[in-house]
């Protein structure tokens, strides 16, 4: 387990490796910018003023601490367990991504940068980035594939409303991977005034380490809250895993507690065929994507495979390198949940708790439904509710119509 015995701001090894995963697999032109960023982050970590300012933004802007909500009717439905939801859905902009965006923009300002770039697939990270850029009065450009822009027109509008420029990327598959390439190109060219705000625990060192630290506030709060509510630590933590930032955010502070089981839930999509899911541990193998060595969905020639998930936030061919290390060490278990099960969980949580979860978070809820029979009556569980489901309501309405599940919703 990588440096898990050290404090929350101690990282991977000096080369940015988590038990061999991670690192910096980038063209020579990106080495300088990454080294500059690493140095700035190491300085910031040692500066109490940086933490104080971030904490102030968390409280006064993002709405932290987020509540830990007992899910009694949901637990009653399962029949066992004492289940709590960590409510990242209640943050400003409705998901945990704002935690990382605030941390990075504070760092960008510290580095004297005046311009922020990012790439986005579904638009969630683009919106979080545009939000913090507006707050700090920085210029902001978001790269987005034209196919994604078509599918996520409302988020394109949101980003523009927030003052960001959305740059259409019309090459390749016109989706996230192509947008990443364009954003990298921009960064190399404009690094003097530009910070590249990466959205998950992905990319080259120091991103996976830095983003994890910014998200670790989730687990630190959850620990305090569960101790206050129950007087003991949880036995089980469950979170969905796209790139892996909300999951490591919840898990990190608990990694050193041997009694706590942790489950990361990937997108099982339509089924196990390559191209139909985003379950990197079940269907992937070691490979490099976006500058980092991890588990990647690829064909036998190393070409990155297509992916599918009902939830855009989990639909990505690589997983963060720290998760690869946690997987191999056995410290965290990874599993996958298919689209239908996630949709069922989406409906169930809405009805039992009055909380419409993001489709991503619904994967974690679905895993808990499946595990129900294994729980003891008093098993203490925390599920990370990474985001709210308002963004998914139109899509779910369409799917439920198609599948003719509508009849069941009276
Ligand atoms: C982006 C997103 C995710 C997936 O990203 P991670 O880095 O794996 O956390 C999960 N849930 C929501 C609500 C998201 O917006």
XYZ file of C-alpha atoms and ligand atoms in Angstrom:
425
model
C 0.000 0.000 0.000
C 1.555 3.302 -1.083
C 2.678 5.453 1.811
C -0.587 4.670 3.590
C 1.097 4.918 6.957
C 2.058 8.507 6.314
C -0.234 11.501 6.756
C -2.755 12.666 4.195
C -0.284 14.963 2.482
C 2.405 12.338 2.006
C 2.393 10.938 -1.401
C 3.587 8.278 -3.740
C 7.363 7.703 -4.028
C 9.719 10.332 -5.415
C 9.039 9.278 -9.015
C 5.310 9.499 -8.509
C 4.827 5.728 -8.387
C 2.216 3.866 -6.359
C 3.764 0.386 -6.086
C 5.025 0.795 -9.628
C 1.883 2.371 -11.105
C 1.613 6.030 -11.999
C 4.725 7.942 -12.967
C 5.197 10.375 -15.795
C 4.867 8.940 -19.310
C 4.758 12.165 -21.279
C 6.603 13.853 -24.136
C 9.724 15.765 -23.124
C 7.913 19.094 -23.600
C 5.564 18.296 -20.704
C 8.307 17.392 -18.210
C 9.040 21.038 -17.365
C 5.433 22.023 -16.668
C 4.880 18.895 -14.541
C 8.041 19.523 -12.528
C 7.023 23.127 -11.937
C 3.597 21.966 -10.783
C 5.058 19.335 -8.475
C 7.370 21.868 -6.880
C 4.555 24.374 -6.379
C 2.389 21.682 -4.812
C 5.152 20.523 -2.473
C 5.566 24.139 -1.321
C 1.825 24.597 -0.858
C 1.519 21.417 1.203
C 4.018 22.809 3.712
C 2.288 26.188 3.918
C -0.397 26.386 6.619
C -1.807 29.449 4.836
C -2.661 27.312 1.796
C -4.619 24.800 3.873
C -6.376 27.577 5.744
C -7.485 29.244 2.549
C -8.674 25.961 1.030
C -10.569 25.156 4.192
C -12.205 28.572 4.088
C -13.313 28.001 0.476
C -14.631 24.550 1.380
C -16.754 26.041 4.138
C -17.886 29.338 2.657
C -18.200 28.401 -1.014
C -18.525 24.649 -1.485
C -20.825 24.065 1.503
C -18.555 21.779 3.522
C -18.683 19.843 5.707
C -21.289 17.820 3.839
C -23.682 15.838 6.053
C -23.460 12.135 6.824
C -27.063 11.019 6.490
C -28.433 7.800 8.014
C -30.373 5.958 5.282
C -32.892 4.174 7.506
C -35.609 3.321 5.029
C -33.058 2.166 2.474
C -31.397 -0.015 5.139
C -34.811 -1.382 6.111
C -35.347 -2.328 2.476
C -32.087 -4.285 2.501
C -33.066 -5.692 5.880
C -29.618 -5.444 7.469
C -26.856 -2.987 8.212
C -26.625 0.535 9.534
C -26.111 2.579 6.390
C -24.905 6.152 6.077
C -24.605 8.303 2.978
C -21.773 10.827 2.657
C -23.549 13.674 0.939
C -21.214 15.061 -1.702
C -24.390 15.671 -3.708
C -25.031 18.633 -1.424
C -21.879 20.530 -2.395
C -22.049 23.583 -4.635
C -22.443 22.336 -8.249
C -23.773 19.033 -6.918
C -20.786 16.684 -6.877
C -17.403 16.120 -5.265
C -15.526 17.540 -8.285
C -15.656 21.031 -6.771
C -13.239 19.933 -3.964
C -10.455 19.283 -6.442
C -11.283 22.275 -8.633
C -10.969 24.626 -5.647
C -7.670 23.078 -4.547
C -6.135 23.354 -7.990
C -7.261 26.891 -8.730
C -5.803 28.035 -5.440
C -2.548 26.419 -6.497
C -2.777 28.035 -9.949
C -3.114 31.468 -8.377
C -0.149 30.726 -6.126
C 1.875 29.862 -9.242
C 0.931 33.180 -10.831
C -1.174 31.616 -13.600
C -4.041 33.631 -15.049
C -5.566 31.097 -17.418
C -7.173 27.716 -16.731
C -7.723 24.932 -19.227
C -9.413 21.571 -18.783
C -10.939 18.799 -20.800
C -14.366 17.387 -20.163
C -16.387 14.413 -21.354
C -19.855 14.666 -19.898
C -19.262 18.270 -18.926
C -19.317 17.779 -15.137
C -15.645 18.562 -14.674
C -15.913 21.377 -17.199
C -18.675 22.971 -15.154
C -16.711 22.634 -11.883
C -13.664 24.186 -13.576
C -15.648 27.034 -15.146
C -17.199 27.661 -11.728
C -13.913 28.123 -9.868
C -12.420 30.133 -12.760
C -15.369 32.543 -12.477
C -14.851 32.734 -8.716
C -11.171 33.618 -9.163
C -11.680 35.852 -12.213
C -9.465 33.717 -14.434
C -9.729 33.094 -18.134
C -11.030 29.572 -18.779
C -11.081 27.317 -21.823
C -12.615 23.862 -21.821
C -11.843 21.303 -24.520
C -14.732 19.039 -25.400
C -15.354 16.565 -28.220
C -18.095 17.661 -30.602
C -19.947 14.382 -30.057
C -19.924 15.038 -26.290
C -21.020 18.643 -26.888
C -24.024 17.364 -28.779
C -24.913 14.875 -26.042
C -24.340 17.325 -23.198
C -25.691 20.554 -24.647
C -26.969 21.782 -21.283
C -23.526 21.559 -19.679
C -22.024 23.392 -22.650
C -24.517 26.168 -21.978
C -23.684 26.150 -18.264
C -19.955 26.510 -18.933
C -20.582 29.406 -21.307
C -22.906 31.036 -18.797
C -20.071 30.820 -16.275
C -17.835 32.721 -18.682
C -15.766 29.822 -20.035
C -14.927 29.270 -23.692
C -15.849 25.774 -24.842
C -13.428 24.597 -27.530
C -14.951 21.989 -29.855
C -12.632 19.071 -30.683
C -13.551 17.474 -33.981
C -10.798 14.867 -34.336
C -10.844 11.106 -33.678
C -13.916 9.836 -31.894
C -14.825 13.438 -30.943
C -15.029 12.476 -27.285
C -12.979 12.719 -24.101
C -9.685 11.136 -25.299
C -9.496 13.593 -28.174
C -10.280 16.518 -25.898
C -7.436 15.392 -23.585
C -4.938 15.466 -26.469
C -5.973 18.996 -27.425
C -5.780 20.235 -23.834
C -2.250 18.764 -23.523
C -1.229 20.540 -26.723
C -2.569 23.823 -25.395
C -0.729 23.369 -22.092
C 2.631 22.767 -23.739
C 2.196 25.908 -25.836
C 0.870 28.226 -23.119
C 2.389 26.915 -19.914
C 3.803 30.302 -18.896
C 0.365 31.646 -17.923
C -1.786 28.501 -18.002
C -2.699 25.811 -15.463
C -4.158 22.513 -16.687
C -6.883 21.594 -14.197
C -7.226 17.807 -14.374
C -10.457 16.359 -13.009
C -9.665 13.018 -11.384
C -6.826 10.964 -9.885
C -5.457 10.391 -13.377
C -2.690 11.837 -15.513
C 1.026 12.153 -14.880
C 2.626 12.784 -11.490
C 1.799 14.924 -9.478
C -1.898 14.889 -10.488
C -3.030 11.553 -8.975
C -1.392 12.445 -5.683
C -2.566 16.054 -5.610
C -6.169 15.333 -6.615
C -6.367 12.576 -3.995
C -5.201 14.984 -1.312
C -7.840 17.542 -2.295
C -10.582 14.885 -2.203
C -9.381 13.302 1.054
C -11.476 15.863 2.919
C -14.427 13.513 2.257
C -12.985 10.702 4.386
C -11.639 13.012 7.092
C -15.090 14.477 7.606
C -16.763 11.068 7.402
C -14.491 9.685 10.130
C -15.388 12.480 12.538
C -19.059 12.271 11.675
C -19.403 8.508 12.066
C -17.554 8.608 15.400
C -19.928 11.330 16.594
C -23.000 9.424 15.397
C -22.065 5.843 16.306
C -19.012 6.012 18.556
C -17.116 3.598 16.310
C -15.540 3.344 12.887
C -17.419 1.801 9.956
C -16.864 -1.786 8.796
C -17.513 -1.164 5.122
C -16.985 1.716 2.692
C -18.472 1.711 -0.807
C -17.872 4.182 -3.647
C -18.150 4.257 -7.425
C -14.939 4.480 -9.445
C -14.572 6.423 -12.672
C -11.067 7.861 -12.578
C -11.312 7.152 -8.879
C -11.291 10.524 -7.125
C -14.446 10.277 -5.039
C -13.557 6.728 -3.999
C -9.997 7.491 -2.902
C -11.346 10.667 -1.311
C -13.538 8.563 0.986
C -11.088 5.655 1.452
C -7.815 7.451 2.028
C -8.230 8.440 5.649
C -9.334 4.881 6.522
C -6.683 2.886 4.623
C -4.634 2.276 7.748
C -7.558 0.747 9.637
C -7.202 -2.979 8.979
C -10.762 -3.775 10.056
C -12.432 -1.651 7.411
C -13.396 -3.270 4.113
C -13.555 -1.070 1.047
C -15.261 -1.669 -2.255
C -14.775 0.336 -5.437
C -17.533 -0.086 -8.000
C -16.804 0.235 -11.703
C -19.272 0.516 -14.556
C -20.335 -2.918 -15.806
C -22.295 -1.272 -18.635
C -24.200 -3.654 -20.910
C -22.029 -6.676 -20.190
C -18.517 -8.147 -20.260
C -17.605 -7.722 -23.967
C -14.816 -5.220 -24.639
C -16.505 -1.963 -25.610
C -19.636 -2.601 -23.566
C -18.374 -1.540 -20.130
C -15.753 0.436 -18.219
C -14.636 -2.276 -15.742
C -10.885 -1.808 -16.009
C -9.962 -4.456 -13.444
C -12.163 -7.140 -14.994
C -11.525 -6.400 -18.654
C -8.343 -4.345 -18.701
C -4.603 -4.847 -18.477
C -1.549 -2.778 -17.645
C -1.015 0.136 -19.977
C -0.311 3.836 -20.273
C -3.006 6.389 -20.913
C -2.892 10.115 -20.334
C 0.651 9.961 -18.989
C 0.191 7.374 -16.259
C 0.721 3.605 -15.964
C -2.354 1.804 -14.698
C -5.070 -0.644 -15.761
C -6.447 0.305 -19.160
C -9.113 -1.140 -21.438
C -7.289 -1.935 -24.662
C -7.252 -4.453 -27.477
C -4.438 -6.943 -28.122
C -2.524 -4.283 -30.085
C -2.645 -1.789 -27.245
C -5.282 0.349 -28.956
C -7.519 2.008 -26.379
C -10.901 0.300 -26.389
C -14.275 1.986 -26.573
C -16.282 1.992 -23.346
C -19.912 2.165 -22.387
C -21.776 3.101 -19.253
C -25.167 4.586 -18.587
C -23.298 7.068 -16.383
C -20.975 9.417 -18.233
C -18.744 9.961 -15.189
C -17.726 6.284 -15.034
C -17.264 5.895 -18.773
C -13.483 6.072 -19.113
C -10.920 3.475 -20.311
C -8.323 3.985 -17.516
C -8.399 4.022 -13.721
C -6.217 6.068 -11.376
C -2.818 4.473 -10.591
C -3.303 4.449 -6.810
C -6.363 2.248 -7.344
C -4.235 -0.107 -9.432
C -1.871 -0.428 -6.459
C -4.716 -0.861 -3.969
C -6.245 -3.501 -6.215
C -3.056 -5.537 -6.548
C -2.336 -5.360 -2.818
C -5.867 -6.534 -2.056
C -6.479 -3.625 0.311
C -9.496 -2.506 -1.718
C -11.846 -4.841 -3.569
C -13.186 -3.788 -6.947
C -16.328 -4.961 -8.579
C -18.687 -3.793 -11.307
C -22.373 -3.046 -11.573
C -24.341 -3.079 -14.809
C -26.522 -0.307 -16.190
C -29.845 -1.958 -15.228
C -28.804 -2.518 -11.625
C -27.653 1.095 -11.346
C -30.973 2.306 -12.750
C -32.856 0.161 -10.269
C -30.775 1.608 -7.415
C -31.385 5.113 -8.775
C -35.130 4.551 -8.403
C -34.900 2.785 -5.074
C -32.847 5.445 -3.283
C -35.149 8.127 -4.650
C -38.186 6.366 -3.200
C -36.802 5.224 0.109
C -34.765 8.284 1.100
C -36.050 11.168 -1.020
C -32.583 11.488 -2.538
C -32.116 11.236 -6.303
C -28.501 10.077 -6.701
C -26.220 10.688 -9.676
C -26.174 7.607 -11.923
C -22.495 7.224 -10.984
C -23.341 7.088 -7.270
C -26.235 4.728 -8.038
C -23.586 2.118 -8.941
C -22.351 2.190 -5.336
C -25.908 1.945 -4.035
C -26.545 -1.034 -6.332
C -23.472 -2.852 -5.020
C -24.780 -2.476 -1.493
C -28.146 -3.892 -2.548
C -26.320 -6.918 -3.950
C -24.250 -7.315 -0.767
C -27.290 -7.062 1.490
C -27.391 -10.775 2.358
C -23.738 -10.689 3.529
C -24.267 -7.864 6.023
C -24.860 -8.332 9.735
C -27.771 -6.442 11.294
C -25.390 -3.871 12.778
C -22.715 -3.699 10.047
C -21.791 -0.039 9.839
C -21.542 1.129 6.223
C -20.703 4.432 4.565
C -21.601 4.886 0.909
C -20.200 7.876 -0.924
C -23.010 9.727 -2.640
C -20.663 11.409 -5.096
C -23.293 13.583 -6.765
C -26.940 14.430 -7.207
C -29.084 12.975 -9.938
C -30.779 16.072 -11.337
C -28.390 15.995 -14.295
C -29.515 12.431 -15.120
C -33.264 12.755 -14.845
C -33.937 13.384 -18.553
C -31.735 10.492 -19.593
C -33.336 8.106 -17.121
C -36.823 9.141 -18.214
C -35.899 8.249 -21.797
C -34.353 4.896 -20.845
C -37.255 3.871 -18.656
C -39.642 4.627 -21.507
C -37.622 2.505 -23.917
C -37.365 -0.431 -21.554
C -41.022 -0.133 -20.759
C -40.275 -0.048 -17.054
C -42.671 2.848 -16.945
C -45.605 0.667 -16.004
C -43.895 -0.125 -12.723
C -43.610 3.495 -11.682
C -47.413 3.952 -11.289
C -17.154 12.583 -12.349
C -18.028 11.871 -11.408
C -17.693 10.594 -10.910
C -16.503 9.812 -11.368
O -15.273 10.413 -11.104
P -14.287 9.863 -9.962
O -13.034 10.590 -10.229
O -14.183 8.397 -10.121
O -14.899 10.217 -8.666
C -18.532 10.010 -9.970
N -19.660 10.630 -9.559
C -20.029 11.841 -10.015
C -21.279 12.449 -9.516
C -19.226 12.503 -10.954
O -19.606 13.698 -11.416
